[in-house]
Tab-separated table of C-alpha atoms in Angstrom:
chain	number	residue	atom	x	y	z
A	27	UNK	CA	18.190	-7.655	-10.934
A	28	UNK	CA	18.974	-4.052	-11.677
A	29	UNK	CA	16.996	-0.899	-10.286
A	30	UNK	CA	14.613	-3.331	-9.190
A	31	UNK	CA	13.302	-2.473	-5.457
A	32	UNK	CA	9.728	-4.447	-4.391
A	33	UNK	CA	7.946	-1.709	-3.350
A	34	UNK	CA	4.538	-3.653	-1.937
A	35	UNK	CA	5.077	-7.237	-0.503
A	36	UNK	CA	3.510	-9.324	1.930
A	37	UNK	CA	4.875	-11.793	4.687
A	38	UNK	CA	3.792	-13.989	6.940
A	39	UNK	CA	2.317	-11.084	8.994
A	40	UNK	CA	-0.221	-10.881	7.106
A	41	UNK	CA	-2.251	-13.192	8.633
A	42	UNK	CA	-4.165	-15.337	5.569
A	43	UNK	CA	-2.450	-13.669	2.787
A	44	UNK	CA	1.495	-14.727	2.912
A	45	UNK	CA	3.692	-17.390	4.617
A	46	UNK	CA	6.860	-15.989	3.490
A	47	UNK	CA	9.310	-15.735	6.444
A	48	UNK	CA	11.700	-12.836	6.378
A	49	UNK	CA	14.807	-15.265	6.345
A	50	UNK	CA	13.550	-16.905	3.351
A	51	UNK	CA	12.886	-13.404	1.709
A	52	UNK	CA	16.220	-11.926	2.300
A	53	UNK	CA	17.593	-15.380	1.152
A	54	UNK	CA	16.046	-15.323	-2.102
A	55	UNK	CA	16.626	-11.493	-2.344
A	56	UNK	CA	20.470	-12.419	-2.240
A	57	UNK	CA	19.874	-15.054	-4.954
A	58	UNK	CA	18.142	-12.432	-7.035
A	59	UNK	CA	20.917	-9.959	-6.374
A	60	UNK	CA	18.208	-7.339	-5.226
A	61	UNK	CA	19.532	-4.651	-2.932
A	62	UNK	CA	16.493	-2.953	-1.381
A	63	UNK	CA	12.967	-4.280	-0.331
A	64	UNK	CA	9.760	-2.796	1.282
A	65	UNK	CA	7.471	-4.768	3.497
A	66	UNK	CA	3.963	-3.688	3.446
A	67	UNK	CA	1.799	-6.066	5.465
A	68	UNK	CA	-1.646	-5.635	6.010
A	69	UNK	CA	-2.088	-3.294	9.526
A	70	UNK	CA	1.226	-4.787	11.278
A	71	UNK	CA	4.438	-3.932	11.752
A	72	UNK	CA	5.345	-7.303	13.403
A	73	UNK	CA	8.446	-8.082	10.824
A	74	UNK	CA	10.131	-4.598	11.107
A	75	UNK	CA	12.597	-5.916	13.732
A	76	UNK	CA	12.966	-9.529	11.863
A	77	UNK	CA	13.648	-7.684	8.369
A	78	UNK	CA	15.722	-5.530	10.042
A	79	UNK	CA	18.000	-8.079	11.582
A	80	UNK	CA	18.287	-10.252	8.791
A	81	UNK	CA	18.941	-7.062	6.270
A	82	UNK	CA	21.877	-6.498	8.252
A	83	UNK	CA	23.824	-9.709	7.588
A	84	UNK	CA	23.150	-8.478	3.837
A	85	UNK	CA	23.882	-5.380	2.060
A	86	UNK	CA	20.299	-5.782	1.723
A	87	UNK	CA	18.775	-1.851	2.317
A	88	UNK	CA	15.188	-2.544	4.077
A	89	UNK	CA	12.179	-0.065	3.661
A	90	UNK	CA	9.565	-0.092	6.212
A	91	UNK	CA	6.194	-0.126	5.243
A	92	UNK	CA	2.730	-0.699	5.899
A	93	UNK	CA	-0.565	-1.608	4.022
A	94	UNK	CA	-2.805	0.026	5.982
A	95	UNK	CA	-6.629	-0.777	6.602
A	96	UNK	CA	-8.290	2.548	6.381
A	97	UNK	CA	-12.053	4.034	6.803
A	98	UNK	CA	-13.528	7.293	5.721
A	99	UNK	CA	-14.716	8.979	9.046
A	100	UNK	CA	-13.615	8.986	12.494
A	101	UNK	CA	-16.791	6.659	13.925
A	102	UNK	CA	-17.678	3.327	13.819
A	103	UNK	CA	-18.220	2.438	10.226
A	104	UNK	CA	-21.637	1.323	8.671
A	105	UNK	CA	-20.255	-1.563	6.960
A	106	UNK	CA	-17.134	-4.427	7.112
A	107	UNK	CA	-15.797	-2.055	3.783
A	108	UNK	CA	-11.910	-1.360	4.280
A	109	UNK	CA	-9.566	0.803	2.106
A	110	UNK	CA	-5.812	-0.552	1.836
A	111	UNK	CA	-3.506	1.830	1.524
A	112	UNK	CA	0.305	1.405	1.608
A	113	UNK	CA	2.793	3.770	3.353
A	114	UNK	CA	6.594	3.623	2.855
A	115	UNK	CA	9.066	5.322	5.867
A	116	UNK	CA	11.567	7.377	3.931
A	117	UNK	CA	13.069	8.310	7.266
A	118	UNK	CA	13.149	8.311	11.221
A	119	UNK	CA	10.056	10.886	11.344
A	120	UNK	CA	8.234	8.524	8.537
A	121	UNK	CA	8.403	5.012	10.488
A	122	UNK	CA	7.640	7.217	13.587
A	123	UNK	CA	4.536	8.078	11.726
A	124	UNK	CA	3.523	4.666	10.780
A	125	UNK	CA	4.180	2.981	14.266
A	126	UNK	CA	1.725	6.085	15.319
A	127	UNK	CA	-0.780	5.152	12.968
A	128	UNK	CA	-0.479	1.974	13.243
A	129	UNK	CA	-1.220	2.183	17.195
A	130	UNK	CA	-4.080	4.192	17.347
A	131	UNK	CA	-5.955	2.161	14.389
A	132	UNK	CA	-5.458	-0.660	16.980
A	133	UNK	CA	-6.193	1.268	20.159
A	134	UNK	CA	-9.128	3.383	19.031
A	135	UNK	CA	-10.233	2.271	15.516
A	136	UNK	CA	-10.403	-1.415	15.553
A	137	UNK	CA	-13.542	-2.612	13.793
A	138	UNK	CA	-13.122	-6.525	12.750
A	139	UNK	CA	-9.829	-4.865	11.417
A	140	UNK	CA	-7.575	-2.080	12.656
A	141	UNK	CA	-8.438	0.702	10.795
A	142	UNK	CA	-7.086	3.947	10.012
A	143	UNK	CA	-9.520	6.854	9.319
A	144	UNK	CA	-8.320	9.212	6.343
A	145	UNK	CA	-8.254	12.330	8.473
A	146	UNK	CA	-5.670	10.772	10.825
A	147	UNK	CA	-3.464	9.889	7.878
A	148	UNK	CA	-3.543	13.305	6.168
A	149	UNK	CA	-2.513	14.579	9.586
A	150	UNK	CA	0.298	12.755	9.896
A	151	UNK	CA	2.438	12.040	6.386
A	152	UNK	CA	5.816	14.253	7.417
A	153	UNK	CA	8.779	11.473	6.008
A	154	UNK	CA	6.083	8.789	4.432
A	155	UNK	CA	5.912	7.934	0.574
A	156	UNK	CA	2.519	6.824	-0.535
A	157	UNK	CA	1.407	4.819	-2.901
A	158	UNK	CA	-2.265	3.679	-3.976
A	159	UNK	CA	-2.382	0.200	-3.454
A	160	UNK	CA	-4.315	-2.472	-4.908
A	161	UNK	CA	-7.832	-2.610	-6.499
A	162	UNK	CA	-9.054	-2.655	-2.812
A	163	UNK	CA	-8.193	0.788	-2.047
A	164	UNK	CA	-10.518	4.042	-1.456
A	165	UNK	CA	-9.413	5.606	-5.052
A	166	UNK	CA	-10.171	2.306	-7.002
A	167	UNK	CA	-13.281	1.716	-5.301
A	168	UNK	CA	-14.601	4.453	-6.551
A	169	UNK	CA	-13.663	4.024	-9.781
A	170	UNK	CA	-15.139	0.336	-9.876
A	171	UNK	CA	-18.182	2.220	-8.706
A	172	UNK	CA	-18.042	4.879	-11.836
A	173	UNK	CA	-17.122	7.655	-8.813
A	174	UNK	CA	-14.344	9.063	-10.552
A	175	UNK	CA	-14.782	12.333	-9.151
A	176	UNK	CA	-14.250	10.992	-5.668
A	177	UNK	CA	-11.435	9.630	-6.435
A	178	UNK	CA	-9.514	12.290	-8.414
A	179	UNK	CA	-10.614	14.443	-5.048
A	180	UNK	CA	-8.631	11.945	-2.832
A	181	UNK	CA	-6.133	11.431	-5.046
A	182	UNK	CA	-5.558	15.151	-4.788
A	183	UNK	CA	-5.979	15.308	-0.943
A	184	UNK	CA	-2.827	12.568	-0.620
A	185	UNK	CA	-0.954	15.274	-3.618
A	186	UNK	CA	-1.558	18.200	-1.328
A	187	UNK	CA	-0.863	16.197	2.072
A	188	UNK	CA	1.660	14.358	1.588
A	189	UNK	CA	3.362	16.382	-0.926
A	190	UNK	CA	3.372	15.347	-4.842
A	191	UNK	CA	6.934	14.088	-5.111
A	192	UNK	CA	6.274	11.283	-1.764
A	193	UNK	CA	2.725	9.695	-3.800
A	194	UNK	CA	2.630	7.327	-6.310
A	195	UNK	CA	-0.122	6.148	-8.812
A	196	UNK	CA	0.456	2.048	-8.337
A	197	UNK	CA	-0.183	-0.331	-11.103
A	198	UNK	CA	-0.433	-4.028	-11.154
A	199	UNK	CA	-0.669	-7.140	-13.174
A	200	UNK	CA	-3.385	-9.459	-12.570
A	201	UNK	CA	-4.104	-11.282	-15.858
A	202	UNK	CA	-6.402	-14.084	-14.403
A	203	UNK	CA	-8.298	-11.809	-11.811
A	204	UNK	CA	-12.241	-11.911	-13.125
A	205	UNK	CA	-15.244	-10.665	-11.399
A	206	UNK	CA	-18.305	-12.360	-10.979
A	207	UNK	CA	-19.332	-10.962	-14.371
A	208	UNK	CA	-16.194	-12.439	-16.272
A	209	UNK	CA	-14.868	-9.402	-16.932
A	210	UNK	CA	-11.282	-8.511	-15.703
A	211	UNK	CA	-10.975	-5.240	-13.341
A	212	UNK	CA	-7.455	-4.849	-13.032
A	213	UNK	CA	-7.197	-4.156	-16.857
A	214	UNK	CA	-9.413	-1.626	-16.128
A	215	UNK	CA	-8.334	-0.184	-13.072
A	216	UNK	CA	-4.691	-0.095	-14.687
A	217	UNK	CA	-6.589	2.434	-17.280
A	218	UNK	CA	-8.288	4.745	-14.701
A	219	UNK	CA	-5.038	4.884	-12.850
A	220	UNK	CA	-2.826	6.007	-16.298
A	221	UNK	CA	-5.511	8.788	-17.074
A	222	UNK	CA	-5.026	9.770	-12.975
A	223	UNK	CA	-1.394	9.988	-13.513
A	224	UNK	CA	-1.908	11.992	-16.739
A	225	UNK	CA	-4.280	14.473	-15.562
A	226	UNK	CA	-3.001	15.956	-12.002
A	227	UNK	CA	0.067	16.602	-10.687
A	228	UNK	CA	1.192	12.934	-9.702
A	229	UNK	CA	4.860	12.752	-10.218
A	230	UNK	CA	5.262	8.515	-9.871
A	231	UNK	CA	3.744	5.824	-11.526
A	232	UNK	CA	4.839	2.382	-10.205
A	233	UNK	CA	3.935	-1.259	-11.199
A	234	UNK	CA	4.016	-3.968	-8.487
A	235	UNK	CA	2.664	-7.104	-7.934
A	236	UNK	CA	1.432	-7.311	-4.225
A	237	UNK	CA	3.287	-9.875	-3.534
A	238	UNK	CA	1.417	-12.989	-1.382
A	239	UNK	CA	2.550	-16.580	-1.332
């Protein structure tokens, strides 16, 4: 498939979520004639090595990436509420970044989850492209909860931090996702996140489908 690259995509990592195996991945990625692929699973980096290894019996470019579980503050949060929040190493210094991140949320921050507090991540974005994840990130919770101001200052916070050409407004496709109210979010969300795009400085928009199986 031409100029296609799966930017957000789950394996079997992610505990509950995906049983694709990285083999199997790479194996259909041939079939599909793909030539690059992120993996973004939920606060682990177990399948770096794995997608690594198996990339390189391919000409199969791998992208190293992480959905992160994040938290507002540095403390112990009030609630089980987590952010996601997916990360993407462009570079050396970028999966450096992550693997720090990714430690500390486990060493210091782990609440039910590992979590990553904002601050941390603003502190620490030097070769990391960002995208906003799914309708269970920070910026789309607050626009399910008619916050939009909260999340246009965010939104901006990742801009200045991580720089606006390495952050991308993510859309997604969700047709038969309905709330308890019957009313379908994503539609909605996919809205909010266009007029985000069109009124700052955001330079990407991507679609993906946050891939589980």
């Amino acid at each position: 498939m031409d100029y296609f690259c799966n930017l957000h995509l789950h394996t079997d990592a992610s505990l509950g979520d995906s049983i694709i195996t990285v083999p199997h991945l790479v194996e259909k990625l041939q079939e599909y004639e793909q030539e690059y692929v992120a993996i973004t699973d939920h606060a682990s980096l177990m399948n770096h090595f794995s997608l690594q290894q198996e990339c390189g019996k391919t000409s199969i470019k791998p992208i190293f990436g992480n959905e992160l579980y994040c938290k507002e503050g540095l403390g112990k949060p009030e609630n089980q509420n987590r952010f996601h929040l997916v990360l993407l190493a462009q570079n050396q210094k970028g999966l450096e970044n992550i693997r720090k991140l990714q430690r500390i949320s486990v060493a210091d921050h782990f609440y039910y989850k590992p979590l990553t507090p904002h601050e941390l991540i603003l502190e620490n974005t030097e070769g990391i492209f960002c995208s906003t994840a799914c309708s269970l990130s920070y910026i789309n919770y607050q626009f399910l909860n008619d916050n939009d101001d909260e999340a246009y200052s965010f939104f901006n916070k990742l801009l200045d931090n991580f720089g606006k050409d390495n952050v991308a407004v993510e859309l997604q496709y969700h047709p038969t996702w309905k709330n308890e109210r019957g009313e379908y979010p994503q539609n909605y969300l996919n809205e909010k996140l266009i007029e985000l795009y069109d009124n700052t400085d955001a330079q990407w928009i991507i679609n993906t489908f946050d891939s589980h199986v």
